[in-house]
Coordinates of C-alpha atoms in Angstrom, one line a residue:
X21 CA 3.4 21.7 26.0
X22 CA 0.5 20.5 28.1
X23 CA -1.5 17.4 27.2
X24 CA -4.5 19.4 25.7
X25 CA -2.2 21.4 23.5
X26 CA -0.5 18.2 22.3
X27 CA -3.9 16.6 21.5
X28 CA -5.0 19.7 19.6
X29 CA -1.7 19.7 17.7
X30 CA -2.2 16.1 16.8
X31 CA -5.7 16.8 15.5
X32 CA -4.3 19.5 13.4
X33 CA -1.7 17.1 11.9
X34 CA -4.2 14.4 11.1
X35 CA -6.5 16.9 9.3
X36 CA -4.1 16.3 6.4
X37 CA -5.8 13.0 5.9
X38 CA -8.6 14.9 4.2
X39 CA -6.2 15.9 1.5
X40 CA -4.4 12.6 0.8
X41 CA -5.9 11.1 -2.3
X42 CA -6.5 7.4 -2.8
X43 CA -6.9 5.5 -6.1
X44 CA -10.7 5.2 -5.9
X45 CA -13.1 7.9 -6.9
X46 CA -16.0 9.2 -4.9
X47 CA -19.5 8.3 -6.1
X48 CA -19.9 11.5 -8.2
X49 CA -16.6 10.6 -9.9
X50 CA -15.3 14.2 -9.7
X51 CA -12.5 13.5 -7.3
X52 CA -10.5 10.9 -5.5
X53 CA -11.6 9.5 -2.2
X54 CA -9.5 10.9 0.6
X55 CA -7.8 8.9 3.4
X56 CA -10.2 10.5 5.9
X57 CA -13.2 9.3 3.9
X58 CA -11.7 5.8 3.6
X59 CA -11.1 5.7 7.4
X60 CA -14.7 6.9 8.1
X61 CA -16.1 4.3 5.8
X62 CA -14.0 1.6 7.4
X63 CA -15.2 2.7 10.9
X64 CA -18.8 2.4 9.7
X65 CA -18.2 -1.0 8.1
X66 CA -16.5 -2.3 11.3
X67 CA -19.4 -1.0 13.4
X68 CA -22.1 -2.5 11.3
X69 CA -20.4 -5.7 10.3
X70 CA -19.3 -6.5 13.8
X71 CA -22.7 -8.2 14.2
X72 CA -21.4 -10.9 11.9
X73 CA -18.7 -11.6 14.5
X74 CA -20.3 -11.0 18.0
X75 CA -17.3 -12.6 19.7
X76 CA -15.1 -9.7 18.7
X77 CA -14.7 -6.5 20.8
X78 CA -16.7 -3.9 18.8
X79 CA -14.9 -1.0 20.4
X80 CA -11.5 -2.5 19.6
X81 CA -12.6 -2.9 16.0
X82 CA -13.6 0.8 15.8
X83 CA -10.3 1.9 17.5
X84 CA -8.2 -0.2 15.0
X85 CA -10.2 1.2 12.1
X86 CA -9.6 4.7 13.3
X87 CA -5.9 4.3 13.8
X88 CA -4.9 1.9 10.9
X89 CA -4.0 4.6 8.3
X90 CA -3.1 7.6 10.4
X91 CA 0.5 7.1 9.5
X92 CA -0.3 8.1 6.0
X93 CA -0.1 11.7 7.2
X94 CA 3.6 11.3 6.5
X95 CA 3.9 8.0 4.7
X96 CA 1.0 8.6 2.2
X97 CA -1.2 6.0 0.7
X98 CA 0.2 3.1 -1.4
X99 CA -2.0 1.9 -4.1
X100 CA -2.2 -1.8 -4.7
X101 CA -2.4 -1.3 -8.5
X102 CA 0.4 1.3 -8.8
X103 CA 3.3 0.1 -11.0
X104 CA 5.7 2.4 -9.2
X105 CA 4.6 1.5 -5.7
X106 CA 7.1 1.0 -2.9
X107 CA 8.3 -2.5 -2.0
X108 CA 6.8 -4.0 1.1
X109 CA 10.0 -3.3 3.0
X110 CA 10.0 0.4 1.8
X111 CA 6.4 0.8 2.8
X112 CA 6.9 -0.8 6.2
X113 CA 9.9 1.4 6.9
X114 CA 8.1 4.6 5.8
X115 CA 5.1 3.7 7.9
X116 CA 7.1 2.8 11.0
X117 CA 9.0 6.1 10.8
X118 CA 5.7 8.0 10.3
X119 CA 4.1 6.2 13.3
X120 CA 7.0 7.2 15.6
X121 CA 6.9 10.8 14.3
X122 CA 3.1 11.2 14.5
X123 CA 2.4 9.4 17.7
X124 CA 5.2 11.1 19.6
X125 CA 3.4 14.3 19.2
X126 CA 0.7 13.1 21.6
X127 CA 0.9 12.9 25.4
X128 CA 3.0 9.9 26.2
X129 CA 0.2 7.6 27.4
X130 CA -2.0 8.3 24.4
X131 CA 0.9 8.1 22.0
X132 CA 1.8 4.7 23.3
X133 CA -1.8 3.6 23.1
X134 CA -2.0 4.7 19.4
X135 CA 1.3 3.1 18.6
X136 CA 0.1 -0.2 20.2
X137 CA -3.2 -0.1 18.2
X138 CA -1.3 0.6 15.0
X139 CA 1.1 -2.2 15.6
X140 CA -1.7 -4.6 16.5
X141 CA -3.3 -3.8 13.1
X142 CA 0.0 -4.1 11.2
X143 CA 0.9 -7.4 12.8
X144 CA -2.6 -8.9 12.6
X145 CA -2.1 -11.1 15.7
X146 CA -5.6 -10.6 17.2
X147 CA -8.9 -11.7 15.8
X148 CA -10.0 -8.0 15.8
X149 CA -6.9 -6.9 13.8
X150 CA -7.4 -9.6 11.3
X151 CA -11.0 -8.7 10.8
X152 CA -10.3 -5.0 10.4
X153 CA -7.5 -5.9 7.9
X154 CA -9.9 -7.9 5.9
X155 CA -12.6 -5.1 6.0
X156 CA -9.8 -2.6 5.0
X157 CA -9.3 -4.6 1.8
X158 CA -13.1 -4.9 1.1
X159 CA -13.7 -1.1 1.6
X160 CA -11.8 0.0 -1.6
X161 CA -13.6 -2.8 -3.5
X162 CA -16.9 -1.5 -2.3
X163 CA -15.9 2.1 -3.1
X164 CA -15.0 1.1 -6.6
X165 CA -18.4 -0.6 -7.1
X166 CA -20.2 2.4 -5.6
X167 CA -18.4 5.0 -7.8
X168 CA -18.4 2.8 -10.9
X169 CA -15.2 4.3 -12.2
X170 CA -13.0 2.5 -14.7
X171 CA -9.7 2.4 -12.7
X172 CA -9.5 -1.3 -13.0
X173 CA -9.6 -1.2 -16.8
X174 CA -6.9 1.5 -16.8
X175 CA -4.6 -0.7 -14.6
X176 CA -5.6 -3.8 -16.7
X177 CA -7.1 -5.6 -13.7
X178 CA -9.1 -8.7 -14.7
X179 CA -11.2 -11.2 -12.7
X180 CA -8.2 -13.5 -12.2
X181 CA -6.1 -10.7 -10.8
X182 CA -8.9 -9.7 -8.4
X183 CA -9.0 -13.3 -7.1
X184 CA -5.2 -13.4 -6.9
X185 CA -5.0 -10.4 -4.6
X186 CA -7.8 -11.6 -2.2
X187 CA -6.1 -11.4 1.2
X188 CA -5.7 -14.4 3.4
X189 CA -7.7 -12.7 6.2
X190 CA -10.6 -12.4 3.7
X191 CA -10.2 -16.0 2.7
X192 CA -10.2 -17.1 6.3
X193 CA -13.6 -15.6 7.0
X194 CA -16.4 -17.4 5.0
X195 CA -18.8 -14.4 5.0
X196 CA -16.1 -11.9 3.9
X197 CA -14.9 -14.4 1.3
X198 CA -18.4 -14.6 -0.1
X199 CA -18.7 -10.8 -0.1
X200 CA -15.4 -10.6 -2.0
X201 CA -16.6 -13.1 -4.5
X202 CA -20.0 -11.4 -4.9
X203 CA -18.2 -8.0 -5.4
X204 CA -16.0 -9.7 -8.1
X205 CA -19.1 -11.1 -9.9
X206 CA -20.7 -7.7 -9.7
X207 CA -17.6 -6.0 -11.3
X208 CA -17.6 -8.7 -14.0
X209 CA -21.4 -8.2 -14.7
X210 CA -21.0 -4.4 -14.8
X211 CA -18.0 -4.8 -17.2
X212 CA -15.7 -2.9 -14.9
X213 CA -12.7 -5.2 -15.4
X214 CA -10.1 -5.4 -18.1
X215 CA -10.6 -7.9 -20.8
X216 CA -8.0 -9.1 -23.4

């Protein structure tokens, strides 16, 4: 198969991201946000919020955001609040297998590039990958606030639990840490969290 056909085939495969549902609802509350919508929102966040970190490579941020969840075509999304979610080891194994399967459909050079970007995101060894990882954790929080749905109450998530799950990469960035804390206070003020 020539390179163009492989690229078109890959684009057909990743179309499935439009059908993979996440835990958060869209703003009209009639359906779940899709993986594709999550990725688009994260790309937009990375583009706009890169001004907070001008030392970072903006194009690299966008590339990492575009690639970070492509593996969910086969591995599917894992919800932080799901009681039956996979262990970290199971999730990692499923995503690694998915990455190999998915990126091998591309021309070799592009497949290797995508695999390297995905690994960079997963390993969080670069400033850009740490920043995208942190934004990736803020995006669902923002989506929940935009939609106003009561999923946190259903999963019995309270303020303390939100603070417990704040990722280290968010804590390490003072601005993103403040945003997380502001989002938490907004959720409390809007009575979106579980209370005993």
